[in-house]
Structures are given as C-alpha cells and as structure tokens.
Amino acid sequence: MKHVIPFALILALATPAAAQDSGEDSNLREGWGLLSEGSRLILEGLAEEMRPFVDEHLLPMITELGALIDDVAMYELPERLPNGDIIIRRRVSEPDSEAEADPVEDPVDL
C-alpha cells in the first residue's frame, strides 16, 4: 500500500504534461485522460481512507503541540546531538526598548 501512493502521485503529476506533448493520436490522448482520471480517483480514495486516522490521531496531536509551542518562529531549527538526542532551542529574545535592556529597580524606602 505504501508503494501505491508515490506511484499514483507521480502518475497524476506526469499525465497532464504527457497528454499535452503527444497531440498526434486521439486514442493516446484519451488513454492519458482516463489514466489521469483513474489516478485522481485513487488519490481521492486514499484521502478518504486516511481521514478518520487524521481526525482521530493527527489533529489532536497537532492541536496539543500548538498549545505547547506558541509561535514556531520563537525556536531555532532542530539540532541533532552526537548521542542522537534532538534539541530545539528557544531563540533569545532581543529587548524591544532601552528600558528593557537596562532595567532600573525601584528604590525601596525602609
């Protein structure tokens, strides 16, 4: 089943270009059209089969991940350590103003 998806995708992408290039024979053009339609139906069927899995497993996981990570731009690219661990560092935020760069504490009256 895993080999069908890449084959169908390549076939679906290649068929319109091939059908336009070979304008000699109407039977060949019709065959490419049928092949394109068939590959489209296969991909739609696979998408429909995957929909329950996506709805039940992937969407909740992505939603939970989105709650943990507010903004992806706040993080560096993942880095793999020599021991195989993968770390994702948070970007160092730069101060927006001089007041944040050099905070002055309020004096305390005793």
PDB file of C-alpha atoms in Angstrom:
ATOM      1  CA  MET A   1       0.000   0.000   0.000  1.00  0.00           C
ATOM      2  CA  LYS A   2       2.900   2.371   0.764  1.00  0.00           C
ATOM      3  CA  HIS A   3       4.246   1.930  -2.775  1.00  0.00           C
ATOM      4  CA  VAL A   4       0.922   2.820  -4.378  1.00  0.00           C
ATOM      5  CA  ILE A   5       0.844   6.389  -3.032  1.00  0.00           C
ATOM      6  CA  PRO A   6       4.130   7.641  -4.581  1.00  0.00           C
ATOM      7  CA  PHE A   7       3.384   5.837  -7.849  1.00  0.00           C
ATOM      8  CA  ALA A   8      -0.119   7.312  -8.078  1.00  0.00           C
ATOM      9  CA  LEU A   9       1.186  10.770  -7.203  1.00  0.00           C
ATOM     10  CA  ILE A  10       3.899  10.650  -9.875  1.00  0.00           C
ATOM     11  CA  LEU A  11       1.416   9.300 -12.362  1.00  0.00           C
ATOM     12  CA  ALA A  12      -1.105  12.040 -11.571  1.00  0.00           C
ATOM     13  CA  LEU A  13       1.503  14.763 -11.957  1.00  0.00           C
ATOM     14  CA  ALA A  14       3.015  13.345 -15.130  1.00  0.00           C
ATOM     15  CA  THR A  15      -0.140  12.583 -17.070  1.00  0.00           C
ATOM     16  CA  PRO A  16      -1.306  16.127 -17.908  1.00  0.00           C
ATOM     17  CA  ALA A  17       2.131  17.099 -19.281  1.00  0.00           C
ATOM     18  CA  ALA A  18       2.438  13.923 -21.300  1.00  0.00           C
ATOM     19  CA  ALA A  19      -1.067  14.312 -22.701  1.00  0.00           C
ATOM     20  CA  GLN A  20      -0.288  17.835 -23.907  1.00  0.00           C
ATOM     21  CA  ASP A  21       3.008  16.827 -25.551  1.00  0.00           C
ATOM     22  CA  SER A  22       1.562  13.948 -27.620  1.00  0.00           C
ATOM     23  CA  GLY A  23      -1.153  15.583 -29.697  1.00  0.00           C
ATOM     24  CA  GLU A  24      -0.769  13.075 -32.587  1.00  0.00           C
ATOM     25  CA  ASP A  25      -3.168  10.355 -31.665  1.00  0.00           C
ATOM     26  CA  SER A  26      -6.593  10.976 -30.135  1.00  0.00           C
ATOM     27  CA  ASN A  27      -6.656   7.437 -28.695  1.00  0.00           C
ATOM     28  CA  LEU A  28      -3.431   8.104 -26.851  1.00  0.00           C
ATOM     29  CA  ARG A  29      -4.796  11.411 -25.573  1.00  0.00           C
ATOM     30  CA  GLU A  30      -7.978   9.704 -24.423  1.00  0.00           C
ATOM     31  CA  GLY A  31      -5.925   6.988 -22.720  1.00  0.00           C
ATOM     32  CA  TRP A  32      -3.872   9.568 -20.854  1.00  0.00           C
ATOM     33  CA  GLY A  33      -7.073  11.315 -19.827  1.00  0.00           C
ATOM     34  CA  LEU A  34      -8.513   8.080 -18.464  1.00  0.00           C
ATOM     35  CA  LEU A  35      -5.255   7.303 -16.679  1.00  0.00           C
ATOM     36  CA  SER A  36      -5.235  10.774 -15.158  1.00  0.00           C
ATOM     37  CA  GLU A  37      -8.841  10.410 -14.026  1.00  0.00           C
ATOM     38  CA  GLY A  38      -8.104   6.982 -12.548  1.00  0.00           C
ATOM     39  CA  SER A  39      -5.091   8.239 -10.619  1.00  0.00           C
ATOM     40  CA  ARG A  40      -7.168  11.166  -9.321  1.00  0.00           C
ATOM     41  CA  LEU A  41      -9.834   8.728  -8.101  1.00  0.00           C
ATOM     42  CA  ILE A  42      -7.187   6.569  -6.406  1.00  0.00           C
ATOM     43  CA  LEU A  43      -5.743   9.571  -4.580  1.00  0.00           C
ATOM     44  CA  GLU A  44      -9.198  10.752  -3.520  1.00  0.00           C
ATOM     45  CA  GLY A  45      -9.966   7.267  -2.226  1.00  0.00           C
ATOM     46  CA  LEU A  46      -6.734   7.176  -0.236  1.00  0.00           C
ATOM     47  CA  ALA A  47      -7.510  10.597   1.212  1.00  0.00           C
ATOM     48  CA  GLU A  48     -10.957   9.401   2.285  1.00  0.00           C
ATOM     49  CA  GLU A  49      -9.445   6.280   3.893  1.00  0.00           C
ATOM     50  CA  MET A  50      -6.929   8.393   5.823  1.00  0.00           C
ATOM     51  CA  ARG A  51      -9.482  10.977   7.011  1.00  0.00           C
ATOM     52  CA  PRO A  52     -10.598   9.037  10.166  1.00  0.00           C
ATOM     53  CA  PHE A  53      -6.971   8.497  11.207  1.00  0.00           C
ATOM     54  CA  VAL A  54      -6.156  12.168  10.670  1.00  0.00           C
ATOM     55  CA  ASP A  55      -9.267  13.317  12.542  1.00  0.00           C
ATOM     56  CA  GLU A  56      -8.766  10.937  15.489  1.00  0.00           C
ATOM     57  CA  HIS A  57      -4.979  10.990  15.907  1.00  0.00           C
ATOM     58  CA  LEU A  58      -3.130  13.683  13.984  1.00  0.00           C
ATOM     59  CA  LEU A  59      -5.382  16.703  14.548  1.00  0.00           C
ATOM     60  CA  PRO A  60      -5.487  16.331  18.352  1.00  0.00           C
ATOM     61  CA  MET A  61      -1.712  15.850  18.418  1.00  0.00           C
ATOM     62  CA  ILE A  62      -1.136  18.951  16.280  1.00  0.00           C
ATOM     63  CA  THR A  63      -3.569  20.951  18.425  1.00  0.00           C
ATOM     64  CA  GLU A  64      -1.778  19.899  21.610  1.00  0.00           C
ATOM     65  CA  LEU A  65       1.598  20.693  20.064  1.00  0.00           C
ATOM     66  CA  GLY A  66       0.297  24.111  19.015  1.00  0.00           C
ATOM     67  CA  ALA A  67      -0.758  24.787  22.614  1.00  0.00           C
ATOM     68  CA  LEU A  68       2.730  23.914  23.860  1.00  0.00           C
ATOM     69  CA  ILE A  69       4.559  25.899  21.192  1.00  0.00           C
ATOM     70  CA  ASP A  70       3.002  29.341  20.899  1.00  0.00           C
ATOM     71  CA  ASP A  71       4.935  30.565  17.870  1.00  0.00           C
ATOM     72  CA  VAL A  72       7.253  28.406  15.795  1.00  0.00           C
ATOM     73  CA  ALA A  73       9.314  31.495  14.928  1.00  0.00           C
ATOM     74  CA  MET A  74      10.394  31.623  18.590  1.00  0.00           C
ATOM     75  CA  TYR A  75      12.514  28.484  18.110  1.00  0.00           C
ATOM     76  CA  GLU A  76      15.733  27.619  16.279  1.00  0.00           C
ATOM     77  CA  LEU A  77      15.946  24.750  13.798  1.00  0.00           C
ATOM     78  CA  PRO A  78      16.152  21.302  15.407  1.00  0.00           C
ATOM     79  CA  GLU A  79      19.672  20.134  16.156  1.00  0.00           C
ATOM     80  CA  ARG A  80      20.815  16.515  16.477  1.00  0.00           C
ATOM     81  CA  LEU A  81      23.443  15.842  19.106  1.00  0.00           C
ATOM     82  CA  PRO A  82      26.176  13.181  18.684  1.00  0.00           C
ATOM     83  CA  ASN A  83      24.335  10.888  21.127  1.00  0.00           C
ATOM     84  CA  GLY A  84      21.201  11.015  18.918  1.00  0.00           C
ATOM     85  CA  ASP A  85      19.163  13.423  21.014  1.00  0.00           C
ATOM     86  CA  ILE A  86      17.294  16.129  19.154  1.00  0.00           C
ATOM     87  CA  ILE A  87      17.020  19.540  20.749  1.00  0.00           C
ATOM     88  CA  ILE A  88      15.064  22.581  19.671  1.00  0.00           C
ATOM     89  CA  ARG A  89      16.434  25.724  21.257  1.00  0.00           C
ATOM     90  CA  ARG A  90      14.288  28.727  22.005  1.00  0.00           C
ATOM     91  CA  ARG A  91      15.536  31.888  20.305  1.00  0.00           C
ATOM     92  CA  VAL A  92      16.987  34.522  22.576  1.00  0.00           C
ATOM     93  CA  SER A  93      14.565  37.410  22.526  1.00  0.00           C
ATOM     94  CA  GLU A  94      16.113  40.819  21.987  1.00  0.00           C
ATOM     95  CA  PRO A  95      14.888  43.664  24.201  1.00  0.00           C
ATOM     96  CA  ASP A  96      12.411  45.945  22.433  1.00  0.00           C
ATOM     97  CA  SER A  97      13.433  49.135  24.167  1.00  0.00           C
ATOM     98  CA  GLU A  98      16.266  50.601  26.221  1.00  0.00           C
ATOM     99  CA  ALA A  99      14.177  50.298  29.353  1.00  0.00           C
ATOM    100  CA  GLU A 100      14.057  46.542  28.971  1.00  0.00           C
ATOM    101  CA  ALA A 101      17.747  46.359  28.106  1.00  0.00           C
ATOM    102  CA  ASP A 102      18.827  48.173  31.322  1.00  0.00           C
ATOM    103  CA  PRO A 103      16.136  47.692  33.932  1.00  0.00           C
ATOM    104  CA  VAL A 104      16.275  50.091  36.883  1.00  0.00           C
ATOM    105  CA  GLU A 105      14.907  48.764  40.122  1.00  0.00           C
ATOM    106  CA  ASP A 106      12.666  50.985  42.160  1.00  0.00           C
ATOM    107  CA  PRO A 107      14.351  52.114  45.344  1.00  0.00           C
ATOM    108  CA  VAL A 108      12.904  50.635  48.480  1.00  0.00           C
ATOM    109  CA  ASP A 109      12.106  53.009  51.358  1.00  0.00           C
ATOM    110  CA  LEU A 110      12.856  51.472  54.724  1.00  0.00           C
TER     111      LEU A 110
END
